[in-house]
Coordinates of C-alpha atoms in Angstrom, one line a residue:
X25 CA 0.0 0.0 0.0
X26 CA 1.4 3.4 -1.0
X27 CA 0.8 6.6 0.9
X28 CA 1.9 9.6 -1.0
X29 CA 1.8 13.3 0.1
X30 CA 0.9 15.7 -2.7
X31 CA 3.6 18.3 -3.3
X32 CA 3.5 21.7 -5.1
X33 CA 4.2 20.0 -8.4
X34 CA 0.9 18.2 -8.3
X35 CA -1.2 21.1 -6.8
X36 CA -4.6 21.3 -8.6
X37 CA -4.1 18.1 -10.6
X38 CA -7.0 15.7 -11.1
X39 CA -6.7 12.4 -9.2
X40 CA -6.9 10.3 -12.3
X41 CA -4.1 12.2 -14.1
X42 CA -2.0 12.0 -10.9
X43 CA -2.3 8.2 -10.7
X44 CA -1.8 7.7 -14.5
X45 CA 1.4 9.5 -14.3
X46 CA 2.4 7.7 -11.1
X47 CA 1.5 4.2 -12.2
X48 CA 3.3 4.0 -15.5
X49 CA 2.6 0.7 -17.2
X50 CA -0.8 0.2 -15.5
X51 CA -3.7 0.4 -18.0
X52 CA -5.9 3.4 -17.7
X53 CA -9.0 1.2 -17.4
X54 CA -7.5 -0.4 -14.2
X55 CA -6.7 3.1 -12.7
X56 CA -10.3 4.1 -13.1
X57 CA -11.5 0.8 -11.8
X58 CA -9.6 1.2 -8.5
X59 CA -10.8 4.7 -8.1
X60 CA -14.4 3.7 -8.6
X61 CA -14.0 0.8 -6.2
X62 CA -12.9 3.2 -3.4
X63 CA -9.5 1.5 -3.0
X64 CA -7.9 4.8 -3.7
X65 CA -8.3 7.2 -0.8
X66 CA -7.6 10.9 -0.4
X67 CA -7.2 12.0 3.2
X68 CA -8.7 8.7 4.2
X69 CA -11.9 9.4 2.2
X70 CA -13.3 8.1 -1.1
X71 CA -12.6 10.3 -4.0
X72 CA -13.7 10.5 -7.7
X73 CA -11.5 10.6 -10.7
X74 CA -12.0 14.4 -11.1
X75 CA -11.1 15.2 -7.5
X76 CA -8.5 18.1 -7.5
X77 CA -5.5 17.5 -5.3
X78 CA -4.0 20.1 -3.0
X79 CA -0.6 20.4 -1.4
X80 CA -0.4 18.2 1.7
X81 CA -3.2 15.8 0.7
X82 CA -2.4 12.2 1.5
X83 CA -3.2 9.7 -1.3
X84 CA -3.5 6.0 -0.5
X85 CA -2.9 3.8 -3.5
X86 CA -3.6 0.0 -3.3
X87 CA -1.0 -2.5 -4.7
X88 CA -1.3 -2.7 -8.5
X89 CA 0.5 -4.9 -10.9
X90 CA 2.6 -3.0 -13.4
X91 CA 2.9 -4.5 -16.8
X92 CA 6.5 -5.5 -17.5
X93 CA 8.0 -3.3 -20.2
X94 CA 11.2 -4.2 -22.1
X95 CA 14.3 -2.3 -20.8
X96 CA 14.8 0.8 -22.8
X97 CA 17.6 3.3 -22.5
X98 CA 16.7 6.5 -20.8
X99 CA 16.4 9.6 -23.0
X100 CA 19.7 11.3 -23.6
X101 CA 20.0 14.6 -21.6
X102 CA 19.6 17.6 -23.9
X103 CA 19.1 21.3 -23.5
X104 CA 17.4 23.3 -26.2
X105 CA 17.9 27.0 -27.2
X106 CA 16.2 29.0 -24.4
X107 CA 14.3 32.0 -25.6
X108 CA 12.8 32.9 -22.2
X109 CA 13.0 31.4 -18.7
X110 CA 12.0 32.3 -15.2
X111 CA 10.7 30.4 -12.2
X112 CA 7.4 29.7 -13.9
X113 CA 8.1 28.6 -17.4
X114 CA 10.6 28.0 -20.2
X115 CA 10.2 28.9 -23.8
X116 CA 12.6 27.0 -26.1
X117 CA 13.3 27.1 -29.9
X118 CA 12.5 23.5 -30.9
X119 CA 14.4 22.3 -34.0
X120 CA 12.6 20.5 -36.8
X121 CA 12.8 16.7 -36.6
X122 CA 12.5 16.4 -32.9
X123 CA 9.2 15.2 -31.3
X124 CA 7.9 17.1 -28.3
X125 CA 7.3 13.9 -26.3
X126 CA 7.7 10.2 -26.7
X127 CA 5.0 7.9 -28.1
X128 CA 3.6 6.6 -31.4
X129 CA 6.9 5.0 -32.3
X130 CA 9.1 7.7 -30.8
X131 CA 11.1 6.8 -27.8
X132 CA 11.6 10.3 -26.4
X133 CA 11.1 13.9 -27.2
X134 CA 12.0 17.4 -26.0
X135 CA 10.3 17.0 -22.6
X136 CA 12.0 13.7 -21.7
X137 CA 15.4 15.0 -22.8
X138 CA 14.9 18.2 -20.8
X139 CA 14.0 16.3 -17.7
X140 CA 17.2 14.2 -18.0
X141 CA 19.2 17.4 -18.5
X142 CA 17.6 19.0 -15.4
X143 CA 17.3 16.2 -12.8
X144 CA 16.8 18.8 -10.0
X145 CA 13.7 20.2 -11.6
X146 CA 10.6 19.2 -9.6
X147 CA 8.1 19.8 -12.4
X148 CA 8.5 20.1 -16.2
X149 CA 5.4 19.7 -18.4
X150 CA 4.5 20.7 -22.0
X151 CA 2.1 23.6 -22.2
X152 CA 1.2 22.8 -25.8
X153 CA 2.6 20.8 -28.7
X154 CA 4.3 21.2 -32.0
X155 CA 4.4 18.6 -34.8
X156 CA 7.8 16.8 -35.0
X157 CA 8.5 18.4 -38.4
X158 CA 7.7 21.9 -37.2
X159 CA 10.3 24.1 -35.6
X160 CA 10.0 27.1 -33.3
X161 CA 8.6 28.3 -30.0
X162 CA 7.5 25.7 -27.5
X163 CA 6.3 26.5 -23.9
X164 CA 7.2 24.3 -20.9
X165 CA 5.8 24.9 -17.5
X166 CA 8.0 24.7 -14.3
X167 CA 5.0 24.8 -11.9
X168 CA 1.6 23.2 -12.1
X169 CA -0.1 26.5 -11.5
X170 CA 1.7 27.9 -14.5
X171 CA 0.7 24.9 -16.6
X172 CA -3.0 25.3 -15.7
X173 CA -3.0 29.1 -16.3
X174 CA -1.2 28.9 -19.7
X175 CA -3.4 26.1 -20.9
X176 CA -6.5 28.0 -19.9
X177 CA -5.3 30.9 -22.0
X178 CA -4.7 28.5 -25.0
X179 CA -8.2 27.0 -24.6
X180 CA -9.8 30.5 -24.4
X181 CA -7.7 31.6 -27.5
X182 CA -6.1 34.4 -25.5
X183 CA -2.7 33.7 -26.9
X184 CA -1.2 34.9 -30.2
X185 CA 0.5 32.1 -32.1
X186 CA 2.0 33.0 -35.5
X187 CA 3.9 30.7 -38.0
X188 CA 6.0 31.2 -41.0
X189 CA 5.0 28.8 -43.8
X190 CA 6.4 28.6 -47.3
X191 CA 3.8 27.3 -49.7
X192 CA 3.8 26.2 -53.3
X193 CA 2.4 28.6 -55.9
X194 CA 1.2 32.2 -55.7
X195 CA -1.1 32.7 -52.8
X196 CA -4.1 34.9 -53.6
X197 CA -3.6 38.3 -51.9
X198 CA -7.3 38.5 -51.1
X199 CA -7.5 35.0 -49.4
X200 CA -7.0 36.1 -45.7
X201 CA -9.3 33.8 -43.7
X202 CA -9.8 30.1 -44.0
X203 CA -12.8 28.9 -42.1
X204 CA -13.1 25.2 -43.0
X205 CA -14.1 22.4 -40.6
X206 CA -11.5 19.7 -40.0
X207 CA -12.1 16.0 -39.3
X208 CA -9.5 13.9 -37.5
X209 CA -9.4 10.2 -38.4
X210 CA -7.1 7.1 -38.5
X211 CA -6.0 5.5 -41.7
X212 CA -6.3 1.7 -42.2
X213 CA -2.6 1.5 -41.0
X214 CA -3.5 3.3 -37.8
X215 CA -1.9 6.6 -38.8
X216 CA -3.5 9.8 -37.5
X217 CA -4.6 12.1 -40.4
X218 CA -6.8 15.2 -40.8
X219 CA -9.0 16.3 -43.7
X220 CA -11.0 19.3 -44.6
X221 CA -14.8 18.7 -44.8
X222 CA -18.0 20.5 -45.5
X223 CA -19.8 22.4 -42.7
X224 CA -22.2 20.2 -40.9
X225 CA -20.1 17.1 -40.8
X226 CA -20.9 15.2 -37.7
X227 CA -17.4 14.7 -36.3
X228 CA -15.7 17.8 -37.7
X229 CA -14.6 20.9 -35.7
X230 CA -14.7 24.4 -36.8
X231 CA -11.2 25.6 -37.6
X232 CA -10.1 29.2 -38.4
X233 CA -6.7 30.2 -39.9
X234 CA -5.7 33.8 -40.8
X235 CA -3.2 34.2 -43.6
X236 CA -1.1 37.2 -44.7
X237 CA 1.5 37.2 -47.5
X238 CA 5.0 38.0 -46.2
X239 CA 7.1 37.6 -49.3
X240 CA 6.6 36.3 -52.9
X241 CA 9.0 34.2 -54.9
X242 CA 8.8 32.6 -58.3
X243 CA 6.6 29.6 -57.7
X244 CA 6.4 30.0 -53.9
X245 CA 4.9 32.3 -51.3
X246 CA 6.1 32.9 -47.7
X247 CA 3.0 33.3 -45.5
X248 CA 2.5 34.7 -42.0
X249 CA -0.1 32.4 -40.5
X250 CA -2.1 32.9 -37.3
X251 CA -4.4 30.2 -35.9
X252 CA -7.6 31.1 -34.1
X253 CA -8.3 27.5 -33.3
X254 CA -5.7 24.8 -32.4
X255 CA -6.6 21.7 -34.3
X256 CA -4.3 18.9 -35.2
X257 CA -2.3 19.7 -38.4
X258 CA -4.6 22.7 -38.9
X259 CA -2.2 24.9 -40.9
X260 CA -0.9 22.0 -43.0
X261 CA -4.4 20.8 -44.0
X262 CA -6.0 24.2 -44.5
X263 CA -3.2 25.4 -46.8
X264 CA -3.2 22.2 -48.8
X265 CA -7.0 22.4 -49.0
X266 CA -6.6 25.8 -50.6
X267 CA -4.3 24.3 -53.3
X268 CA -1.0 25.6 -51.8
X269 CA 0.6 22.9 -49.7
X270 CA 3.6 23.6 -47.4
X271 CA 7.0 22.9 -48.9
X272 CA 8.4 19.7 -47.6
X273 CA 5.1 18.5 -46.0
X274 CA 5.4 14.7 -46.1
X275 CA 1.7 14.0 -45.3
X276 CA -0.3 16.7 -47.1
X277 CA 2.2 18.1 -49.6
X278 CA 3.5 17.7 -53.1
X279 CA 5.5 14.6 -52.8
X280 CA 7.3 14.8 -56.1
X281 CA 8.4 18.4 -55.5
X282 CA 9.5 17.5 -52.0
X283 CA 11.8 14.8 -53.4
X284 CA 13.1 17.1 -56.1
X285 CA 13.9 19.9 -53.5
X286 CA 15.7 17.4 -51.3
X287 CA 17.9 16.3 -54.2
X288 CA 18.5 19.8 -55.5
X289 CA 21.7 21.8 -54.7
X290 CA 19.9 23.4 -51.7
X291 CA 19.1 19.9 -50.2
X292 CA 16.1 21.2 -48.5
X293 CA 14.6 18.1 -46.8
X294 CA 12.3 19.4 -44.0
X295 CA 8.9 20.9 -43.8
X296 CA 8.9 24.7 -44.0
X297 CA 6.7 25.5 -41.0
X298 CA 8.1 27.5 -38.1
X299 CA 6.4 28.8 -35.0
X300 CA 7.9 32.2 -35.0
X301 CA 5.8 34.4 -32.6
X302 CA 4.0 33.8 -29.3
X303 CA 2.1 36.2 -27.1
X304 CA 0.6 35.3 -23.7
X305 CA 0.0 36.7 -20.2
X306 CA 2.6 35.6 -17.6
X307 CA 0.9 33.1 -15.3
X308 CA 2.1 34.8 -12.2
X309 CA 2.5 38.5 -12.9
X310 CA -0.1 38.9 -15.7
X311 CA 2.4 40.8 -17.8
X312 CA 2.0 40.4 -21.5
X313 CA 5.0 38.4 -22.8
X314 CA 5.8 38.6 -26.5
X315 CA 8.4 36.2 -27.9
X316 CA 9.8 35.8 -31.4
X317 CA 12.4 33.5 -33.0
X318 CA 13.9 34.0 -36.4
X319 CA 13.7 31.4 -39.2
X320 CA 16.2 28.5 -38.8
X321 CA 19.4 28.9 -40.9
X322 CA 18.4 26.1 -43.3
X323 CA 15.1 27.9 -44.1
X324 CA 16.8 31.3 -44.7
X325 CA 19.4 29.6 -46.8
X326 CA 16.6 27.9 -49.0
X327 CA 14.8 31.2 -49.4
X328 CA 18.1 32.7 -50.7
X329 CA 18.1 30.2 -53.5
X330 CA 14.6 31.2 -54.7
X331 CA 14.3 33.8 -57.5
X332 CA 11.9 36.7 -56.8

């Protein structure tokens, strides 16, 4: 029988999420079963899955069998370029090709590597996510209170998130708003994909993307893209739906052109999508924080090869 005292890092967390993180390897269905049965106690009383924990609460956890997992090497410790950091949060400039967390065939990501690099940190959690292929600004909370506050802002769309995206073709100057529902589904191979659908589709979610032309090149357009909703693959699918897929997009792009660019003298082999600006209210002070990171060197070098 485990008796655990809730520390500051778990302040405000739901009981089910607390146990799921604690009991790695235990199926979620079993975690919910022991909660419903009353075997899990908080301060000696029964508690529901959505019970919020507070500093000093004592959680009693019954013995559970953890599924044996093959031995895997720990994530290698790695720091990432820090754009902003204080006692509440970290903003890093994530490189393309690095997942933000392990899972779906990926052993580890930014968060696991950062935890290894900072073993003394009591709390490090992703505030939001970026696709593996996308570079740019990524927020990580150092306190649960900061995590909750920042995620609340994201849900309320009170943050400003802008991306640089290089698309194929000449983007129409008058096309500034894309308001097209998106439907997330799994392919027959179990791969997560997203498609644009007609309004009224039963499982689709309204998705809004704002687009502004930043620079024009022969055969390409650099866009400044702001999302008003945060759907999976939203920018990639919306731009492809408009007939202007992102350069280097291996899921929704022009596959023949992607291969040609990777073989060309520029050897550009990544997706040209970069989270360049982020605005939010500081979770402790309320101050408006505005962050910006430049395009990665390989993206700037590729633009230099394109004729105007």
